[in-house]
Short mmCIF file of C-alpha atoms and ligand atoms in Angstrom, two decimals:
data_model
loop_
_atom_site.label_atom_id
_atom_site.label_comp_id
_atom_site.label_asym_id
_atom_site.label_seq_id
_atom_site.Cartn_x
_atom_site.Cartn_y
_atom_site.Cartn_z
CA MET C 1 0.00 -0.19 0.23
CA SER C 2 1.17 3.54 -0.95
CA ALA C 3 2.37 5.62 2.04
CA ALA C 4 -0.32 8.66 1.24
CA ALA C 5 -3.24 5.57 1.45
CA VAL C 6 -2.99 5.52 5.04
CA LYS C 7 -5.71 7.29 6.45
CA ARG C 8 -6.91 4.97 9.31
CA ILE C 9 -4.39 3.37 11.76
CA GLY C 10 -5.35 0.52 14.12
CA VAL C 11 -3.59 0.88 17.73
CA LEU C 12 -4.11 -2.10 20.22
CA GLY C 13 -4.02 -0.82 23.44
CA GLY C 14 -6.65 2.28 24.31
CA GLY C 15 -4.49 3.51 27.15
CA GLN C 16 -3.05 7.31 27.48
CA LEU C 17 -0.24 6.58 24.90
CA GLY C 18 -2.92 5.26 22.95
CA GLN C 19 -4.71 8.74 23.61
CA MET C 20 -1.57 10.33 22.80
CA LEU C 21 -1.03 8.77 19.38
CA GLY C 22 -4.53 9.35 18.52
CA LEU C 23 -4.16 13.12 19.10
CA ALA C 24 -0.81 13.31 17.10
CA ALA C 25 -2.62 11.09 14.29
CA MET C 26 -5.58 13.75 13.88
CA LYS C 27 -3.51 16.30 12.77
CA LEU C 28 -2.28 14.51 9.91
CA GLU C 29 -5.92 13.78 9.25
CA ILE C 30 -5.21 10.05 10.20
CA GLU C 31 -7.92 8.29 12.27
CA CYS C 32 -6.93 5.74 14.83
CA VAL C 33 -9.01 3.42 15.80
CA PHE C 34 -8.24 1.61 19.11
CA TYR C 35 -8.50 -2.15 20.48
CA ASP C 36 -8.77 -2.27 23.84
CA PRO C 37 -10.58 -4.88 25.92
CA ALA C 38 -11.39 -2.37 28.85
CA THR C 39 -14.64 -0.49 28.57
CA ASP C 40 -13.08 2.74 29.71
CA ALA C 41 -9.88 3.22 27.92
CA PRO C 42 -8.71 6.21 27.94
CA ALA C 43 -7.66 6.64 24.40
CA ARG C 44 -11.58 6.43 23.51
CA VAL C 45 -11.62 10.47 23.14
CA ALA C 46 -9.12 10.18 20.44
CA GLY C 47 -10.67 7.31 18.24
CA ARG C 48 -12.91 5.05 18.04
CA HIS C 49 -12.89 2.14 20.53
CA ILE C 50 -13.49 -1.40 20.10
CA ALA C 51 -13.89 -3.29 23.44
CA ALA C 52 -13.23 -6.42 22.79
CA ALA C 53 -11.04 -9.89 23.66
CA TRP C 54 -7.68 -10.51 22.59
CA ASN C 55 -8.83 -13.40 21.52
CA ASP C 56 -11.79 -12.75 19.84
CA GLN C 57 -11.03 -13.56 16.35
CA VAL C 58 -14.46 -11.63 14.84
CA ALA C 59 -14.05 -8.40 16.52
CA LEU C 60 -10.79 -8.41 15.45
CA GLU C 61 -10.77 -9.39 11.82
CA ARG C 62 -13.31 -6.63 11.93
CA PHE C 63 -11.11 -4.38 13.35
CA ALA C 64 -8.53 -5.19 10.97
CA ARG C 65 -10.49 -4.65 7.61
CA GLU C 66 -11.61 -1.23 8.95
CA VAL C 67 -7.51 0.08 8.82
CA ASP C 68 -4.87 0.37 6.77
CA VAL C 69 -2.23 -0.40 9.14
CA ILE C 70 -2.02 -1.63 12.33
CA THR C 71 0.63 -0.74 15.52
CA PHE C 72 -0.04 -1.15 19.45
CA GLU C 73 0.57 0.76 22.52
CA PHE C 74 0.73 -1.93 24.95
CA GLU C 75 3.49 -4.63 24.93
CA ASN C 76 1.47 -7.20 26.47
CA VAL C 77 -0.50 -7.61 23.41
CA PRO C 78 -0.62 -11.73 22.79
CA SER C 79 1.42 -12.70 19.82
CA GLU C 80 -1.26 -14.64 18.64
CA THR C 81 -3.20 -11.44 18.41
CA LEU C 82 -1.02 -9.82 16.48
CA ALA C 83 -0.02 -13.07 14.27
CA PHE C 84 -3.86 -13.10 13.45
CA LEU C 85 -4.05 -9.32 12.65
CA GLY C 86 -1.09 -9.51 10.27
CA LYS C 87 -2.87 -11.82 7.93
CA PHE C 88 -5.31 -8.98 6.81
CA ARG C 89 -2.83 -5.98 7.08
CA PRO C 90 0.42 -4.79 7.89
CA VAL C 91 1.33 -4.96 11.76
CA TRP C 92 4.14 -2.15 13.08
CA PRO C 93 6.69 -2.60 14.53
CA ARG C 94 6.71 -5.77 13.69
CA VAL C 95 5.98 -8.80 16.04
CA ARG C 96 9.23 -10.10 16.52
CA SER C 97 10.18 -6.20 18.00
CA LEU C 98 7.07 -7.18 20.68
CA GLU C 99 8.38 -11.10 21.11
CA LEU C 100 11.53 -10.37 21.75
CA THR C 101 10.92 -7.56 24.83
CA CYS C 102 8.27 -8.90 26.45
CA ASP C 103 10.74 -12.29 27.68
CA ARG C 104 13.46 -10.42 29.67
CA ILE C 105 15.98 -13.26 28.96
CA ARG C 106 15.25 -13.02 25.24
CA GLU C 107 15.67 -9.18 24.97
CA LYS C 108 19.24 -9.58 27.40
CA GLU C 109 20.50 -12.48 24.79
CA PHE C 110 19.06 -9.92 21.96
CA LEU C 111 20.82 -6.90 23.27
CA ARG C 112 24.20 -8.16 24.17
CA ALA C 113 24.15 -10.10 20.74
CA SER C 114 23.58 -6.76 19.15
CA GLY C 115 26.56 -5.26 20.96
CA VAL C 116 24.80 -3.23 23.33
CA PRO C 117 26.10 -3.47 27.06
CA VAL C 118 24.29 -5.61 30.08
CA GLN C 119 24.82 -6.99 33.10
CA PRO C 120 25.10 -10.46 34.35
CA PHE C 121 22.16 -12.27 34.16
CA ALA C 122 21.05 -15.92 34.33
CA PRO C 123 17.49 -17.43 34.01
CA ILE C 124 15.43 -19.06 37.00
CA SER C 125 12.66 -21.76 36.30
CA ASN C 126 13.63 -24.80 38.65
CA ASN C 127 15.88 -24.65 42.25
CA ALA C 128 18.55 -26.21 40.21
CA GLU C 129 18.73 -23.17 38.59
CA LEU C 130 18.89 -20.77 41.63
CA ASP C 131 22.45 -22.06 42.55
CA LEU C 132 23.91 -21.75 39.10
CA ALA C 133 22.36 -18.31 38.88
CA LEU C 134 23.96 -17.32 42.06
CA ALA C 135 27.38 -18.22 41.05
CA ALA C 136 26.87 -16.67 37.48
CA VAL C 137 25.27 -13.18 39.08
CA GLY C 138 26.33 -13.39 42.77
CA PRO C 139 24.72 -11.99 45.50
CA HIS C 140 23.41 -8.72 44.81
CA GLY C 141 20.91 -8.56 42.09
CA VAL C 142 17.42 -8.25 40.94
CA LEU C 143 14.89 -11.01 40.86
CA LYS C 144 12.60 -10.17 38.34
CA THR C 145 9.38 -12.11 36.45
CA ARG C 146 10.43 -12.93 32.49
CA SER C 147 7.32 -11.49 31.36
CA LEU C 148 4.32 -9.46 32.28
CA GLY C 149 6.13 -7.21 34.82
CA TYR C 150 6.47 -3.12 34.81
CA ASP C 151 6.39 -0.34 36.77
CA GLY C 152 8.75 -2.65 39.27
CA LYS C 153 5.94 -4.98 39.65
CA GLY C 154 7.23 -8.73 39.90
CA GLN C 155 10.58 -8.21 41.13
CA ARG C 156 12.67 -8.12 44.43
CA VAL C 157 15.95 -6.90 45.30
CA VAL C 158 17.88 -9.81 46.46
CA LYS C 159 21.12 -8.55 48.78
CA ALA C 160 22.31 -11.89 49.88
CA ALA C 161 22.46 -15.46 48.58
CA HIS C 162 20.26 -16.91 51.27
CA GLU C 163 17.25 -14.32 50.04
CA LEU C 164 17.19 -15.58 46.29
CA ALA C 165 14.87 -18.75 47.16
CA PRO C 166 12.14 -16.75 49.29
CA ALA C 167 12.27 -14.08 46.56
CA TRP C 168 11.55 -16.61 43.99
CA GLU C 169 8.62 -18.03 45.93
CA ALA C 170 7.45 -14.22 46.81
CA LEU C 171 7.27 -14.53 42.98
CA HIS C 172 5.37 -17.83 42.94
CA CYS C 173 8.50 -19.53 41.35
CA ALA C 174 7.31 -17.77 37.87
CA PRO C 175 9.78 -18.30 35.29
CA CYS C 176 12.75 -15.23 36.25
CA ILE C 177 15.44 -13.43 35.61
CA TYR C 178 18.24 -12.71 38.28
CA GLU C 179 20.36 -9.95 37.28
CA ALA C 180 23.05 -8.10 38.75
CA PHE C 181 22.20 -5.32 40.85
CA VAL C 182 23.80 -1.94 39.01
CA PRO C 183 24.69 0.38 41.71
CA PHE C 184 23.80 3.37 39.03
CA ASP C 185 24.62 6.93 39.28
CA ARG C 186 21.97 7.75 36.85
CA GLU C 187 18.76 6.30 34.75
CA VAL C 188 18.81 7.32 31.23
CA SER C 189 16.90 6.15 28.11
CA VAL C 190 17.03 6.94 24.57
CA LEU C 191 14.00 7.45 22.01
CA ALA C 192 14.23 6.84 18.39
CA THR C 193 11.90 6.04 15.88
CA ARG C 194 12.58 4.26 12.22
CA ALA C 195 10.50 4.51 9.32
CA ALA C 196 10.37 1.41 7.22
CA ASP C 197 12.79 2.68 4.48
CA GLY C 198 15.23 2.48 7.24
CA SER C 199 15.55 6.28 7.67
CA ALA C 200 15.56 6.92 11.96
CA VAL C 201 16.10 9.88 14.29
CA VAL C 202 17.00 9.85 17.45
CA TYR C 203 15.96 12.20 20.56
CA PRO C 204 18.36 13.86 23.23
CA VAL C 205 19.26 11.19 26.19
CA ILE C 206 16.75 11.60 28.80
CA GLU C 207 17.59 11.55 32.71
CA ASN C 208 15.32 9.57 34.34
CA LEU C 209 14.11 9.43 37.91
CA HIS C 210 11.65 5.96 39.19
CA THR C 211 9.61 6.49 42.80
CA HIS C 212 8.58 2.94 43.94
CA GLY C 213 9.68 1.80 40.72
CA ILE C 214 7.52 3.99 38.81
CA LEU C 215 8.79 6.86 36.39
CA PHE C 216 8.18 10.27 38.39
CA ARG C 217 10.33 12.76 36.71
CA SER C 218 12.37 12.91 33.25
CA ILE C 219 14.74 15.48 32.00
CA ALA C 220 16.06 16.34 28.32
CA PRO C 221 18.69 16.64 27.37
CA ALA C 222 20.19 13.87 30.23
CA LEU C 223 23.10 15.55 31.78
CA ILE C 224 25.89 13.38 30.53
CA SER C 225 29.54 13.69 28.55
CA THR C 226 29.16 14.38 25.11
CA GLU C 227 30.70 10.48 24.47
CA LEU C 228 28.21 9.08 26.75
CA ALA C 229 25.31 10.60 24.93
CA GLN C 230 26.60 9.37 21.63
CA ALA C 231 27.20 6.19 22.67
CA ALA C 232 23.54 5.73 23.97
CA GLU C 233 22.25 7.25 20.34
CA HIS C 234 24.70 4.37 18.87
CA TYR C 235 23.25 1.68 20.98
CA ALA C 236 19.68 2.99 20.22
CA ARG C 237 20.25 2.97 16.44
CA ARG C 238 21.59 -0.85 16.65
CA VAL C 239 18.49 -2.13 18.25
CA LEU C 240 16.42 -0.32 15.67
CA GLU C 241 18.55 -1.76 13.17
CA ALA C 242 18.66 -5.25 14.45
CA LEU C 243 15.21 -5.11 15.32
CA ASP C 244 14.25 -3.89 11.87
CA HIS C 245 12.22 -1.88 13.84
CA VAL C 246 9.16 0.43 12.52
CA GLY C 247 8.25 2.85 14.75
CA THR C 248 9.12 4.73 17.97
CA LEU C 249 10.83 2.40 20.87
CA ALA C 250 12.72 3.42 24.10
CA LEU C 251 16.03 2.05 25.11
CA GLU C 252 16.33 2.65 29.02
CA MET C 253 20.07 2.21 30.31
CA PHE C 254 22.05 2.76 33.69
CA VAL C 255 24.79 4.92 33.75
CA ALA C 256 27.41 3.54 36.03
CA ASP C 257 31.20 4.54 36.60
CA ASN C 258 30.65 6.39 33.47
CA THR C 259 29.73 3.51 30.98
CA LEU C 260 26.02 2.53 29.73
CA ILE C 261 24.24 -0.47 30.94
CA ALA C 262 21.05 -1.66 29.02
CA ASN C 263 18.50 -2.14 30.87
CA GLU C 264 15.55 -2.84 29.07
CA ILE C 265 13.49 -1.84 25.53
CA ALA C 266 10.10 -0.90 25.27
CA PRO C 267 9.09 -1.34 21.79
CA ARG C 268 7.15 1.48 21.62
CA VAL C 269 6.66 5.09 22.63
CA HIS C 270 7.52 5.56 26.32
CA ASN C 271 6.59 7.41 29.49
CA SER C 272 10.06 9.34 29.50
CA GLY C 273 9.39 10.79 26.13
CA HIS C 274 5.90 12.53 27.19
CA TRP C 275 7.94 15.87 27.31
CA THR C 276 8.49 15.57 23.40
CA ILE C 277 4.97 16.84 23.15
CA ASP C 278 5.72 20.38 24.07
CA GLY C 279 9.33 20.20 24.41
CA ALA C 280 10.40 18.32 20.79
CA ARG C 281 10.37 19.88 17.15
CA THR C 282 8.42 16.70 16.42
CA SER C 283 7.01 14.18 19.74
CA GLN C 284 7.80 10.66 19.82
CA PHE C 285 4.05 10.26 19.01
CA GLU C 286 3.80 11.85 15.87
CA ASN C 287 7.06 10.55 14.57
CA HIS C 288 5.43 7.14 15.45
CA ILE C 289 2.34 7.85 13.27
CA ARG C 290 4.46 9.05 10.59
CA ALA C 291 6.59 5.75 10.66
CA VAL C 292 3.85 3.67 10.78
CA ALA C 293 1.65 5.58 7.90
CA GLY C 294 4.75 5.47 5.78
CA LEU C 295 5.42 8.94 6.06
CA PRO C 296 8.93 11.17 6.41
CA LEU C 297 10.01 11.27 9.90
CA ALA C 298 10.80 14.68 11.39
CA ASP C 299 13.30 16.62 13.73
CA ALA C 300 13.65 15.03 17.11
CA GLY C 301 15.55 18.07 18.63
CA MET C 302 14.92 19.92 20.83
CA ASN C 303 14.91 24.61 21.12
CA GLU C 304 14.81 24.41 24.96
CA PHE C 305 15.91 21.96 28.07
CA ALA C 306 12.23 20.00 28.67
CA ALA C 307 11.10 17.97 31.73
CA MET C 308 7.91 15.83 32.85
CA VAL C 309 6.51 14.74 35.87
CA ASN C 310 3.86 12.23 35.93
CA LEU C 311 0.84 12.57 38.07
CA VAL C 312 0.32 8.99 39.65
CA GLY C 313 -2.98 8.60 41.68
CA GLY C 314 -3.72 12.01 42.49
CA ILE C 315 -4.64 15.21 40.38
CA PRO C 316 -3.69 18.87 41.26
CA GLU C 317 -5.89 22.15 40.42
CA THR C 318 -4.86 22.56 36.89
CA SER C 319 -4.58 26.05 37.40
CA GLU C 320 -2.15 25.67 40.44
CA ILE C 321 0.21 24.18 37.51
CA LEU C 322 -0.24 26.25 35.03
CA GLY C 323 0.42 29.70 37.10
CA ILE C 324 3.73 28.29 36.71
CA GLU C 325 5.38 29.38 33.51
CA GLY C 326 6.63 26.92 31.08
CA THR C 327 4.23 24.29 32.44
CA PHE C 328 1.94 22.12 30.33
CA VAL C 329 -0.61 19.81 31.88
CA HIS C 330 -1.92 16.56 30.12
CA LEU C 331 -4.56 14.69 31.67
CA TYR C 332 -5.75 11.26 30.78
CA GLY C 333 -9.28 11.07 31.80
CA LYS C 334 -8.94 8.58 34.29
CA ALA C 335 -10.18 7.99 37.85
CA PRO C 336 -7.25 8.66 40.34
CA ARG C 337 -6.39 5.21 42.06
CA ALA C 338 -3.11 5.06 44.14
CA GLY C 339 -0.04 3.98 41.80
CA ARG C 340 -2.32 4.47 38.70
CA LYS C 341 -0.66 7.24 36.07
CA VAL C 342 -2.90 10.11 35.42
CA GLY C 343 -1.33 12.82 33.70
CA HIS C 344 1.62 14.42 33.03
CA ILE C 345 3.16 18.38 33.66
CA ASN C 346 5.47 19.06 31.26
CA VAL C 347 7.88 21.93 31.46
CA VAL C 348 10.25 23.89 29.64
CA ALA C 349 12.36 26.60 29.97
CA PRO C 350 14.95 28.65 27.97
CA THR C 351 18.11 26.97 30.23
CA ARG C 352 18.69 23.95 32.76
CA ALA C 353 18.77 26.29 35.85
CA THR C 354 15.56 28.19 34.85
CA LEU C 355 14.02 24.67 34.47
CA LEU C 356 15.23 23.15 37.38
CA GLU C 357 13.57 26.37 39.34
CA ARG C 358 10.39 25.51 37.66
CA LEU C 359 10.73 21.88 38.27
CA VAL C 360 11.12 22.63 42.36
CA GLU C 361 7.59 24.17 42.44
CA VAL C 362 5.93 21.48 40.07
CA GLU C 363 7.64 18.09 41.81
CA ARG C 364 6.46 20.04 44.92
CA ILE C 365 2.93 19.90 43.89
CA ALA C 366 3.15 16.46 42.48
CA ARG C 367 4.61 14.79 45.22
CA ARG C 368 1.72 16.80 47.73
CA VAL C 369 -0.81 14.86 44.92
CA ASN C 370 0.71 11.86 44.30
CA ARG C 371 -0.34 8.44 45.66
CA LEU C 372 1.76 5.30 45.00
CA ALA C 373 0.98 2.04 46.09
P1 AMP E 1 12.34 -2.46 35.42
O1 AMP E 1 11.29 -2.70 35.47
O2 AMP E 1 13.40 -3.48 34.65
O3 AMP E 1 12.75 -1.09 34.45
O4 AMP E 1 12.89 -1.93 37.07
C1 AMP E 1 12.15 -0.89 37.15
C2 AMP E 1 13.23 -0.14 38.06
O5 AMP E 1 13.79 -0.77 39.50
C3 AMP E 1 14.50 0.63 37.52
O6 AMP E 1 13.82 1.93 36.71
C4 AMP E 1 15.56 0.42 38.18
O7 AMP E 1 15.21 2.05 39.25
C5 AMP E 1 15.40 -0.35 38.91
N1 AMP E 1 16.17 -1.66 38.85
C6 AMP E 1 15.81 -2.66 38.23
N2 AMP E 1 16.80 -3.50 37.63
C7 AMP E 1 18.19 -2.92 38.53
C8 AMP E 1 19.25 -3.61 38.58
N3 AMP E 1 19.88 -4.47 37.97
N4 AMP E 1 20.12 -2.92 39.24
C9 AMP E 1 19.83 -1.56 39.73
N5 AMP E 1 18.12 -1.09 39.87
C10 AMP E 1 17.48 -2.05 38.77
#
């Protein structure tokens, strides 16, 4: 199908990421149709919403035939669903991007094979592997379920050898990855978008701060050396190429001892890139839409300094935020519940010092209303 023919994009998942994709698509007169089992999917304000199960083949086929191309904003879509949809319409990114990144072991093996540094890791799926993993990784590590973990869920930090077995039991003896604890100085992510013709754009490196495993704040560009920033971009490009990815992805990394260690890949638009809506020349959402629609990608650079603060479980008065210069409020239409991301605040400023001053105010308000778990 020619690029100009894409008028409707089917999006699997109807969360806030879908909502922001839908809004970005609208200005290109591209309509998004969202497929999400939840009847109250936040994306329903940004396009038609089909509420049906991931295995409802009748609904899936009808959805596929309504759109020109299919993408996803949620990485736990069953791969059978994607394979089924792929019979009717192109699915971007490819199923492989999703399959590789929804299993933490295969993901780390893929990163290592692509020349991207990762920490020592080992699989645990039975008692014998507990000892093997300890020998390979050491007693200070993080145990994570191989799949379906997010926002720090399904994880246990292990600080001594005897803690590993109980940690695994606490995770219901699910198939796990045990990886070395990285005493990081910073957490960063790189967002990048690749088109089907192989062209790619990479956003400035972002510095992230998590609270209780949930992203609290992102700042761009990260305060790291030019060499590290170049290395981060290089790794992101390698991942894009090795996956033959089409669309936006995020590569999350630790900075430890002035080196980069990759933590994980999100094969989709990502929370740490929400500042791009107000702080980059083209948002991560628009570039994703462009990529899947076969349109040329646009400049991922930024004019000013930018940041994002997540609203988790609570929403302040909009006027209180907007009273601070350089702020933009994005609310998702979700009922506030502890631990639930309900919106974010973007902040831009002409200098890093001014950005940090504005952030102090914004973070004070966010911390007052946020309710984590
Ligand atoms: P993840 O679900 O892998 O993104 O992990 C959530 C958060 O837990 C990360 O953003 C880090 O703050 C922390 N974390 C995860 N893995 C490690 C590790 N191997 N070493 C140190 N901290 C980690």
